[in-house]
mmCIF file of C-alpha atoms in Angstrom:
data_model
loop_
_atom_site.group_PDB
_atom_site.id
_atom_site.type_symbol
_atom_site.label_atom_id
_atom_site.label_comp_id
_atom_site.label_asym_id
_atom_site.label_seq_id
_atom_site.Cartn_x
_atom_site.Cartn_y
_atom_site.Cartn_z
ATOM 1 C CA MET A 1 41.026 -14.233 -32.940
ATOM 2 C CA PHE A 2 41.531 -17.892 -32.108
ATOM 3 C CA GLY A 3 39.260 -20.850 -32.700
ATOM 4 C CA LEU A 4 38.996 -24.123 -30.858
ATOM 5 C CA LEU A 5 42.772 -24.366 -30.443
ATOM 6 C CA GLN A 6 44.061 -21.728 -28.044
ATOM 7 C CA PRO A 7 47.699 -20.643 -27.544
ATOM 8 C CA ASP A 8 49.489 -22.081 -24.523
ATOM 9 C CA LYS A 9 50.861 -19.115 -22.521
ATOM 10 C CA MET A 10 53.844 -21.096 -21.249
ATOM 11 C CA LYS A 11 54.830 -22.252 -24.744
ATOM 12 C CA VAL A 12 54.384 -18.749 -26.162
ATOM 13 C CA GLY A 13 56.648 -17.485 -23.372
ATOM 14 C CA GLN A 14 59.265 -20.096 -24.200
ATOM 15 C CA ARG A 15 59.290 -19.004 -27.831
ATOM 16 C CA ILE A 16 59.688 -15.361 -26.865
ATOM 17 C CA LYS A 17 62.569 -16.393 -24.604
ATOM 18 C CA GLU A 18 64.109 -18.324 -27.496
ATOM 19 C CA ILE A 19 64.085 -15.168 -29.631
ATOM 20 C CA LYS A 20 65.451 -13.060 -26.785
ATOM 21 C CA GLU A 21 68.357 -15.435 -26.262
ATOM 22 C CA SER A 22 69.054 -15.898 -29.967
ATOM 23 C CA MET A 23 69.431 -12.105 -30.255
ATOM 24 C CA ASN A 24 71.493 -11.867 -27.033
ATOM 25 C CA LEU A 25 69.087 -9.354 -25.513
ATOM 26 C CA SER A 26 68.288 -8.764 -21.861
ATOM 27 C CA PHE A 27 64.682 -8.362 -20.721
ATOM 28 C CA THR A 28 65.255 -4.627 -20.542
ATOM 29 C CA GLU A 29 66.757 -4.439 -24.042
ATOM 30 C CA LEU A 30 63.982 -6.522 -25.566
ATOM 31 C CA GLY A 31 61.388 -4.461 -23.723
ATOM 32 C CA ASN A 32 62.944 -1.262 -25.102
ATOM 33 C CA ARG A 33 62.717 -2.621 -28.642
ATOM 34 C CA LEU A 34 59.084 -3.454 -28.096
ATOM 35 C CA GLY A 35 58.263 -0.282 -26.203
ATOM 36 C CA ILE A 36 57.217 -2.153 -23.040
ATOM 37 C CA LYS A 37 58.682 -2.360 -19.551
ATOM 38 C CA LYS A 38 60.868 -5.191 -18.240
ATOM 39 C CA PRO A 39 58.220 -6.608 -15.818
ATOM 40 C CA THR A 40 55.719 -6.817 -18.653
ATOM 41 C CA ILE A 41 58.022 -8.665 -21.047
ATOM 42 C CA SER A 42 59.094 -10.885 -18.140
ATOM 43 C CA SER A 43 55.463 -11.814 -17.459
ATOM 44 C CA TYR A 44 55.067 -12.888 -21.101
ATOM 45 C CA VAL A 45 58.254 -14.973 -21.067
ATOM 46 C CA GLN A 46 57.317 -16.704 -17.829
ATOM 47 C CA GLY A 47 53.846 -17.511 -19.119
ATOM 48 C CA TYR A 48 51.943 -15.436 -16.582
ATOM 49 C CA ALA A 49 50.200 -13.526 -19.356
ATOM 50 C CA LEU A 50 49.685 -14.024 -23.078
ATOM 51 C CA ALA A 51 51.503 -11.446 -25.163
ATOM 52 C CA PRO A 52 48.970 -9.370 -27.133
ATOM 53 C CA GLU A 53 48.804 -9.387 -30.898
ATOM 54 C CA SER A 54 50.625 -6.058 -31.195
ATOM 55 C CA VAL A 55 53.637 -7.414 -29.290
ATOM 56 C CA ILE A 56 53.675 -10.664 -31.264
ATOM 57 C CA ASN A 57 53.581 -8.701 -34.519
ATOM 58 C CA GLN A 58 56.613 -6.682 -33.378
ATOM 59 C CA LEU A 59 58.468 -9.840 -32.333
ATOM 60 C CA SER A 60 57.684 -11.379 -35.706
ATOM 61 C CA SER A 61 59.022 -8.299 -37.465
ATOM 62 C CA ILE A 62 62.332 -8.153 -35.585
ATOM 63 C CA SER A 63 62.948 -11.921 -35.583
ATOM 64 C CA GLY A 64 61.669 -12.977 -38.996
ATOM 65 C CA LYS A 65 59.553 -15.703 -37.399
ATOM 66 C CA PRO A 66 55.918 -15.923 -38.563
ATOM 67 C CA VAL A 67 53.226 -14.742 -36.169
ATOM 68 C CA GLY A 68 51.742 -18.241 -36.082
ATOM 69 C CA TRP A 69 55.002 -19.687 -34.784
ATOM 70 C CA PHE A 70 54.861 -17.556 -31.622
ATOM 71 C CA TYR A 71 51.320 -18.678 -30.846
ATOM 72 C CA PHE A 72 51.408 -22.306 -31.948
ATOM 73 C CA GLY A 73 54.922 -23.379 -32.938
ATOM 74 C CA SER A 74 55.567 -24.811 -36.392
ATOM 75 C CA ILE A 75 52.670 -25.372 -38.767
ATOM 76 C CA GLU A 76 53.118 -29.120 -38.158
ATOM 77 C CA ASP A 77 52.778 -28.529 -34.399
ATOM 78 C CA TYR A 78 49.646 -26.489 -34.993
ATOM 79 C CA ILE A 79 47.959 -29.097 -37.210
ATOM 80 C CA TYR A 80 48.985 -31.905 -34.841
ATOM 81 C CA ASP A 81 47.683 -30.121 -31.732
ATOM 82 C CA TYR A 82 44.377 -29.317 -33.437
ATOM 83 C CA LEU A 83 43.817 -32.913 -34.559
ATOM 84 C CA ILE A 84 44.711 -34.250 -31.105
ATOM 85 C CA LEU A 85 42.328 -31.751 -29.524
ATOM 86 C CA THR A 86 39.520 -32.907 -31.812
ATOM 87 C CA GLY A 87 39.970 -36.574 -30.903
ATOM 88 C CA TYR A 88 42.164 -38.127 -33.611
ATOM 89 C CA GLU A 89 45.224 -39.007 -31.550
ATOM 90 C CA GLN A 90 45.515 -42.662 -32.571
ATOM 91 C CA MET A 91 45.243 -42.055 -36.298
ATOM 92 C CA VAL A 92 47.638 -39.097 -36.222
ATOM 93 C CA THR A 93 50.134 -41.036 -34.096
ATOM 94 C CA GLU A 94 50.062 -44.056 -36.406
ATOM 95 C CA HIS A 95 49.902 -41.987 -39.613
ATOM 96 C CA PRO A 96 51.911 -38.784 -39.024
ATOM 97 C CA GLU A 97 52.183 -38.359 -42.779
ATOM 98 C CA ILE A 98 48.642 -36.972 -42.747
ATOM 99 C CA ILE A 99 50.003 -33.784 -41.143
ATOM 100 C CA ASP A 100 52.502 -33.304 -43.981
ATOM 101 C CA ARG A 101 49.759 -33.898 -46.544
ATOM 102 C CA ILE A 102 47.558 -31.190 -45.010
ATOM 103 C CA LYS A 103 50.525 -28.813 -44.815
ATOM 104 C CA TYR A 104 51.452 -29.509 -48.439
ATOM 105 C CA LYS A 105 47.883 -28.860 -49.594
ATOM 106 C CA PHE A 106 47.801 -25.602 -47.646
ATOM 107 C CA TYR A 107 50.938 -24.272 -49.301
ATOM 108 C CA ASN A 108 50.597 -25.845 -52.744
ATOM 109 C CA GLY A 109 46.880 -26.364 -53.305
ATOM 110 C CA ASP A 110 45.012 -24.390 -55.923
ATOM 111 C CA PHE A 111 42.336 -23.143 -53.545
ATOM 112 C CA LYS A 112 41.245 -19.498 -53.740
ATOM 113 C CA ASN A 113 39.239 -19.290 -50.517
ATOM 114 C CA HIS A 114 41.079 -16.859 -48.253
ATOM 115 C CA ASP A 115 38.884 -17.921 -45.334
ATOM 116 C CA TRP A 116 40.963 -21.117 -45.215
ATOM 117 C CA GLU A 117 43.842 -19.107 -43.748
ATOM 118 C CA ASN A 118 43.429 -17.807 -40.212
ATOM 119 C CA GLU A 119 44.536 -14.509 -38.709
ATOM 120 C CA VAL A 120 48.049 -15.777 -37.914
ATOM 121 C CA GLY A 121 48.710 -17.170 -41.396
ATOM 122 C CA TYR A 122 48.131 -20.838 -40.561
ATOM 123 C CA PRO A 123 45.442 -23.159 -41.970
ATOM 124 C CA GLY A 124 41.981 -22.348 -40.698
ATOM 125 C CA GLU A 125 40.210 -25.027 -38.725
ATOM 126 C CA ASP A 126 37.692 -25.604 -41.540
ATOM 127 C CA PHE A 127 40.591 -26.192 -43.934
ATOM 128 C CA ILE A 128 42.182 -28.742 -41.603
ATOM 129 C CA GLN A 129 38.854 -30.507 -41.082
ATOM 130 C CA ASN A 130 38.114 -30.674 -44.811
ATOM 131 C CA TYR A 131 41.427 -32.188 -45.804
ATOM 132 C CA PHE A 132 41.711 -34.381 -42.743
ATOM 133 C CA ALA A 133 38.314 -35.872 -43.651
ATOM 134 C CA LYS A 134 39.589 -36.585 -47.180
ATOM 135 C CA TYR A 135 42.903 -38.146 -46.158
ATOM 136 C CA SER A 136 41.571 -39.961 -43.089
ATOM 137 C CA ALA A 137 38.905 -41.626 -45.251
ATOM 138 C CA GLU A 138 41.677 -43.104 -47.398
ATOM 139 C CA ILE A 139 43.512 -44.329 -44.303
ATOM 140 C CA MET A 140 40.314 -45.791 -42.864
ATOM 141 C CA ARG A 141 39.532 -47.757 -46.024
ATOM 142 C CA ASP A 142 43.058 -49.232 -46.046
ATOM 143 C CA TYR A 143 42.724 -50.004 -42.329
ATOM 144 C CA VAL A 144 39.452 -51.883 -42.857
ATOM 145 C CA GLU A 145 40.837 -53.762 -45.866
ATOM 146 C CA GLU A 146 43.896 -54.869 -43.891
ATOM 147 C CA ILE A 147 41.832 -56.181 -40.971
ATOM 148 C CA THR A 148 39.312 -57.832 -43.293
ATOM 149 C CA ARG A 149 42.117 -59.533 -45.226
ATOM 150 C CA GLU A 150 43.703 -60.859 -42.024
ATOM 151 C CA THR A 151 40.345 -62.086 -40.713
ATOM 152 C CA LEU A 152 39.265 -63.818 -43.918
ATOM 153 C CA LEU A 153 42.606 -65.468 -44.618
ATOM 154 C CA ASN A 154 42.388 -67.047 -41.168
ATOM 155 C CA ASP A 155 38.870 -68.326 -41.885
ATOM 156 C CA ASN A 156 38.579 -71.945 -43.029
ATOM 157 C CA ALA A 157 35.790 -71.003 -45.437
ATOM 158 C CA LEU A 158 38.350 -69.763 -47.957
ATOM 159 C CA ASN A 159 40.686 -72.768 -47.775
ATOM 160 C CA GLU A 160 39.396 -74.403 -50.949
ATOM 161 C CA LEU A 161 39.493 -71.250 -53.063
ATOM 162 C CA SER A 162 42.222 -70.355 -55.540
ATOM 163 C CA LYS A 163 44.499 -67.425 -54.770
ATOM 164 C CA LYS A 164 42.613 -65.276 -57.308
ATOM 165 C CA ASP A 165 39.224 -66.131 -55.820
ATOM 166 C CA LYS A 166 40.475 -65.428 -52.280
ATOM 167 C CA GLU A 167 41.635 -61.986 -53.376
ATOM 168 C CA ASP A 168 38.284 -61.364 -55.054
ATOM 169 C CA VAL A 169 36.364 -62.316 -51.895
ATOM 170 C CA ILE A 170 38.572 -60.060 -49.768
ATOM 171 C CA ALA A 171 38.091 -57.129 -52.156
ATOM 172 C CA ILE A 172 34.306 -57.587 -52.371
ATOM 173 C CA ILE A 173 33.755 -57.971 -48.624
ATOM 174 C CA SER A 174 36.184 -55.221 -47.557
ATOM 175 C CA SER A 175 34.552 -52.832 -50.036
ATOM 176 C CA ASP A 176 31.080 -53.720 -48.728
ATOM 177 C CA ILE A 177 32.232 -53.219 -45.119
ATOM 178 C CA ASN A 178 33.807 -49.873 -45.963
ATOM 179 C CA ASN A 179 30.653 -48.705 -47.699
ATOM 180 C CA TYR A 180 28.585 -49.781 -44.707
ATOM 181 C CA ILE A 181 30.896 -47.884 -42.337
ATOM 182 C CA ASP A 182 30.744 -44.783 -44.560
ATOM 183 C CA MET A 183 26.950 -44.799 -44.409
ATOM 184 C CA SER A 184 26.447 -45.829 -40.786
ATOM 185 C CA GLY A 185 29.405 -44.178 -39.074
ATOM 186 C CA GLU A 186 29.358 -47.027 -36.562
ATOM 187 C CA VAL A 187 33.078 -47.853 -36.639
ATOM 188 C CA ASP A 188 35.985 -45.525 -35.901
ATOM 189 C CA TYR A 189 39.661 -45.949 -36.611
ATOM 190 C CA GLY A 190 41.193 -48.215 -33.952
ATOM 191 C CA GLU A 191 38.029 -50.251 -33.340
ATOM 192 C CA LYS A 192 39.549 -53.415 -34.755
ATOM 193 C CA GLU A 193 37.178 -55.843 -33.042
ATOM 194 C CA LYS A 194 34.172 -54.221 -34.684
ATOM 195 C CA VAL A 195 35.743 -54.654 -38.123
ATOM 196 C CA ILE A 196 36.580 -58.294 -37.344
ATOM 197 C CA HIS A 197 32.968 -58.879 -36.288
ATOM 198 C CA LEU A 198 31.672 -57.361 -39.541
ATOM 199 C CA ALA A 199 34.104 -59.451 -41.605
ATOM 200 C CA LYS A 200 33.092 -62.691 -39.867
ATOM 201 C CA ASP A 201 29.409 -61.938 -40.324
ATOM 202 C CA ALA A 202 29.995 -61.138 -43.987
ATOM 203 C CA ILE A 203 31.769 -64.398 -44.765
ATOM 204 C CA LYS A 204 29.022 -66.397 -43.042
ATOM 205 C CA SER A 205 26.408 -64.936 -45.389
ATOM 206 C CA PHE A 206 28.640 -64.954 -48.476
ATOM 207 C CA ASP A 207 27.641 -67.622 -51.001
ATOM 208 C CA LEU A 208 30.968 -68.587 -52.555
ATOM 209 C CA SER A 209 29.279 -70.410 -55.412
ATOM 210 C CA HIS A 210 27.075 -67.514 -56.506
ATOM 211 C CA ASN A 211 28.281 -64.303 -54.874
ATOM 212 C CA LEU A 212 31.827 -64.294 -56.214
ATOM 213 C CA ARG A 213 31.082 -61.353 -58.476
ATOM 214 C CA PHE A 214 31.724 -57.664 -58.057
ATOM 215 C CA HIS A 215 28.761 -55.309 -57.977
ATOM 216 C CA ASP A 216 28.389 -54.195 -61.568
ATOM 217 C CA GLU A 217 26.089 -51.210 -61.256
ATOM 218 C CA TYR A 218 29.039 -49.168 -62.539
ATOM 219 C CA LEU A 219 31.539 -49.943 -65.282
ATOM 220 C CA ILE A 220 34.411 -50.713 -62.892
ATOM 221 C CA GLY A 221 32.671 -53.734 -61.350
ATOM 222 C CA LYS A 222 31.434 -54.936 -64.741
ATOM 223 C CA LEU A 223 34.939 -54.801 -66.220
ATOM 224 C CA ILE A 224 36.381 -56.701 -63.239
ATOM 225 C CA ASN A 225 33.817 -59.467 -63.750
ATOM 226 C CA ILE A 226 34.413 -59.617 -67.507
ATOM 227 C CA LEU A 227 38.191 -59.791 -67.139
ATOM 228 C CA GLY A 228 37.877 -62.576 -64.566
ATOM 229 C CA THR A 229 37.458 -65.265 -67.220
ATOM 230 C CA ASP A 230 39.225 -65.878 -70.520
ATOM 231 C CA GLY A 231 35.962 -66.431 -72.388
ATOM 232 C CA ASP A 232 34.332 -63.192 -71.257
ATOM 233 C CA THR A 233 37.549 -61.254 -71.895
ATOM 234 C CA GLU A 234 37.777 -62.647 -75.428
ATOM 235 C CA MET A 235 34.185 -61.615 -76.147
ATOM 236 C CA PHE A 236 34.897 -58.159 -74.710
ATOM 237 C CA ILE A 237 37.948 -57.653 -76.928
ATOM 238 C CA SER A 238 36.023 -58.923 -79.931
ATOM 239 C CA SER A 239 33.219 -56.421 -79.257
ATOM 240 C CA LEU A 240 35.744 -53.594 -79.126
ATOM 241 C CA SER A 241 37.409 -54.834 -82.288
ATOM 242 C CA LEU A 242 34.098 -54.964 -84.137
ATOM 243 C CA LEU A 243 33.222 -51.478 -82.879
ATOM 244 C CA PHE A 244 36.451 -49.870 -84.055
ATOM 245 C CA THR A 245 37.634 -52.039 -86.968
ATOM 246 C CA ASP A 246 34.606 -54.135 -88.075
ATOM 247 C CA LYS A 247 36.776 -57.217 -87.481
ATOM 248 C CA PRO A 248 36.056 -59.800 -84.753
ATOM 249 C CA PHE A 249 38.776 -61.088 -82.428
ATOM 250 C CA SER A 250 39.438 -64.718 -81.577
ATOM 251 C CA THR A 251 42.160 -66.664 -79.793
ATOM 252 C CA GLN A 252 41.566 -69.704 -82.000
ATOM 253 C CA TRP A 253 44.746 -69.004 -83.964
ATOM 254 C CA GLY A 254 46.656 -67.040 -81.333
ATOM 255 C CA GLY A 255 46.054 -63.688 -79.690
ATOM 256 C CA ASP A 256 46.631 -64.932 -76.139
ATOM 257 C CA GLU A 257 49.140 -62.120 -75.540
ATOM 258 C CA LEU A 258 46.434 -59.501 -76.120
ATOM 259 C CA LEU A 259 44.120 -61.380 -73.780
ATOM 260 C CA GLU A 260 46.753 -61.368 -71.031
ATOM 261 C CA ILE A 261 47.553 -57.664 -71.484
ATOM 262 C CA VAL A 262 43.901 -56.643 -71.233
ATOM 263 C CA GLN A 263 43.420 -58.853 -68.170
ATOM 264 C CA SER A 264 46.497 -57.316 -66.527
ATOM 265 C CA ILE A 265 44.510 -54.195 -65.688
ATOM 266 C CA ARG A 266 42.135 -56.227 -63.487
ATOM 267 C CA PRO A 267 44.169 -55.840 -60.229
ATOM 268 C CA ALA A 268 44.270 -52.053 -60.707
ATOM 269 C CA LEU A 269 40.508 -52.020 -61.289
ATOM 270 C CA ILE A 270 39.970 -54.063 -58.108
ATOM 271 C CA LYS A 271 42.032 -51.553 -56.127
ATOM 272 C CA LEU A 272 39.981 -48.725 -57.592
ATOM 273 C CA TYR A 273 36.763 -50.598 -56.758
ATOM 274 C CA ARG A 274 37.921 -51.066 -53.169
ATOM 275 C CA ASP A 275 39.196 -47.513 -52.700
ATOM 276 C CA LYS A 276 36.258 -45.538 -54.087
ATOM 277 C CA THR A 277 32.958 -44.959 -52.333
ATOM 278 C CA PRO A 278 29.566 -45.354 -54.053
ATOM 279 C CA ASP A 279 29.149 -41.566 -53.909
ATOM 280 C CA GLU A 280 32.427 -41.065 -55.782
ATOM 281 C CA LEU A 281 31.460 -43.603 -58.440
ATOM 282 C CA ASN A 282 28.044 -41.998 -58.694
ATOM 283 C CA SER A 283 29.711 -38.676 -59.515
ATOM 284 C CA TRP A 284 31.828 -40.381 -62.188
ATOM 285 C CA PHE A 285 29.112 -42.288 -64.028
ATOM 286 C CA GLU A 286 25.834 -40.481 -63.427
ATOM 287 C CA LYS A 287 24.669 -37.016 -64.357
#
């Protein structure tokens, strides 16, 4: 009935006791309602034995509490205990919101796979693993970007760069490091020194005079590069104008406002570039 996470007999007993006391019932009275003798119900409450499914179902019926609550506590407790058991204590402790995100997806997602709900009405372990992998990947990419940013801003190699160029270097290198980690699996959340080492190695081999361009295999990187200079942006707008209106665009007699508006999407594109993996971009732009 249960998977990797097993009910704790003592905690199950405490929850049964909580129901008993909330209903002002003695052991004998509760046992009578359940059709079992006082010593038996007492053994469940004291955690000497795990109450069987039939008893838990009866307790759920008379108390209004879900079956899963008796075995594992709240759904948040259940998700938390499973993630701790599977080795993600640091990430879950530092990002407790991931539990709420998994819970929300379980109750509000549009999935149709009934196997994602276990026998007690809580998320199945495969469901938790699937969505934890999705949300933890987002957290990991932000974690790597934050450490990379801190490392590079403290490196003298960037001192002579403009603020824009510094941000570009940070975005390019943090994205490359994240992609490397995704492929190699060599760095886990919390291994800050490994990320620092990768960032320092990356800046040593980064040619600031030639490498300050985003990978443009996909449209996102190409647009970021184009919008990085006024001249390229003007040519880009002119190409669009010719395509849709047969009229070229030029800033010779004005038009700077349009240039600035188009370039204003560059920071959002950089964030997208940093946040998405090559596999995700591949699914967007290749068939």
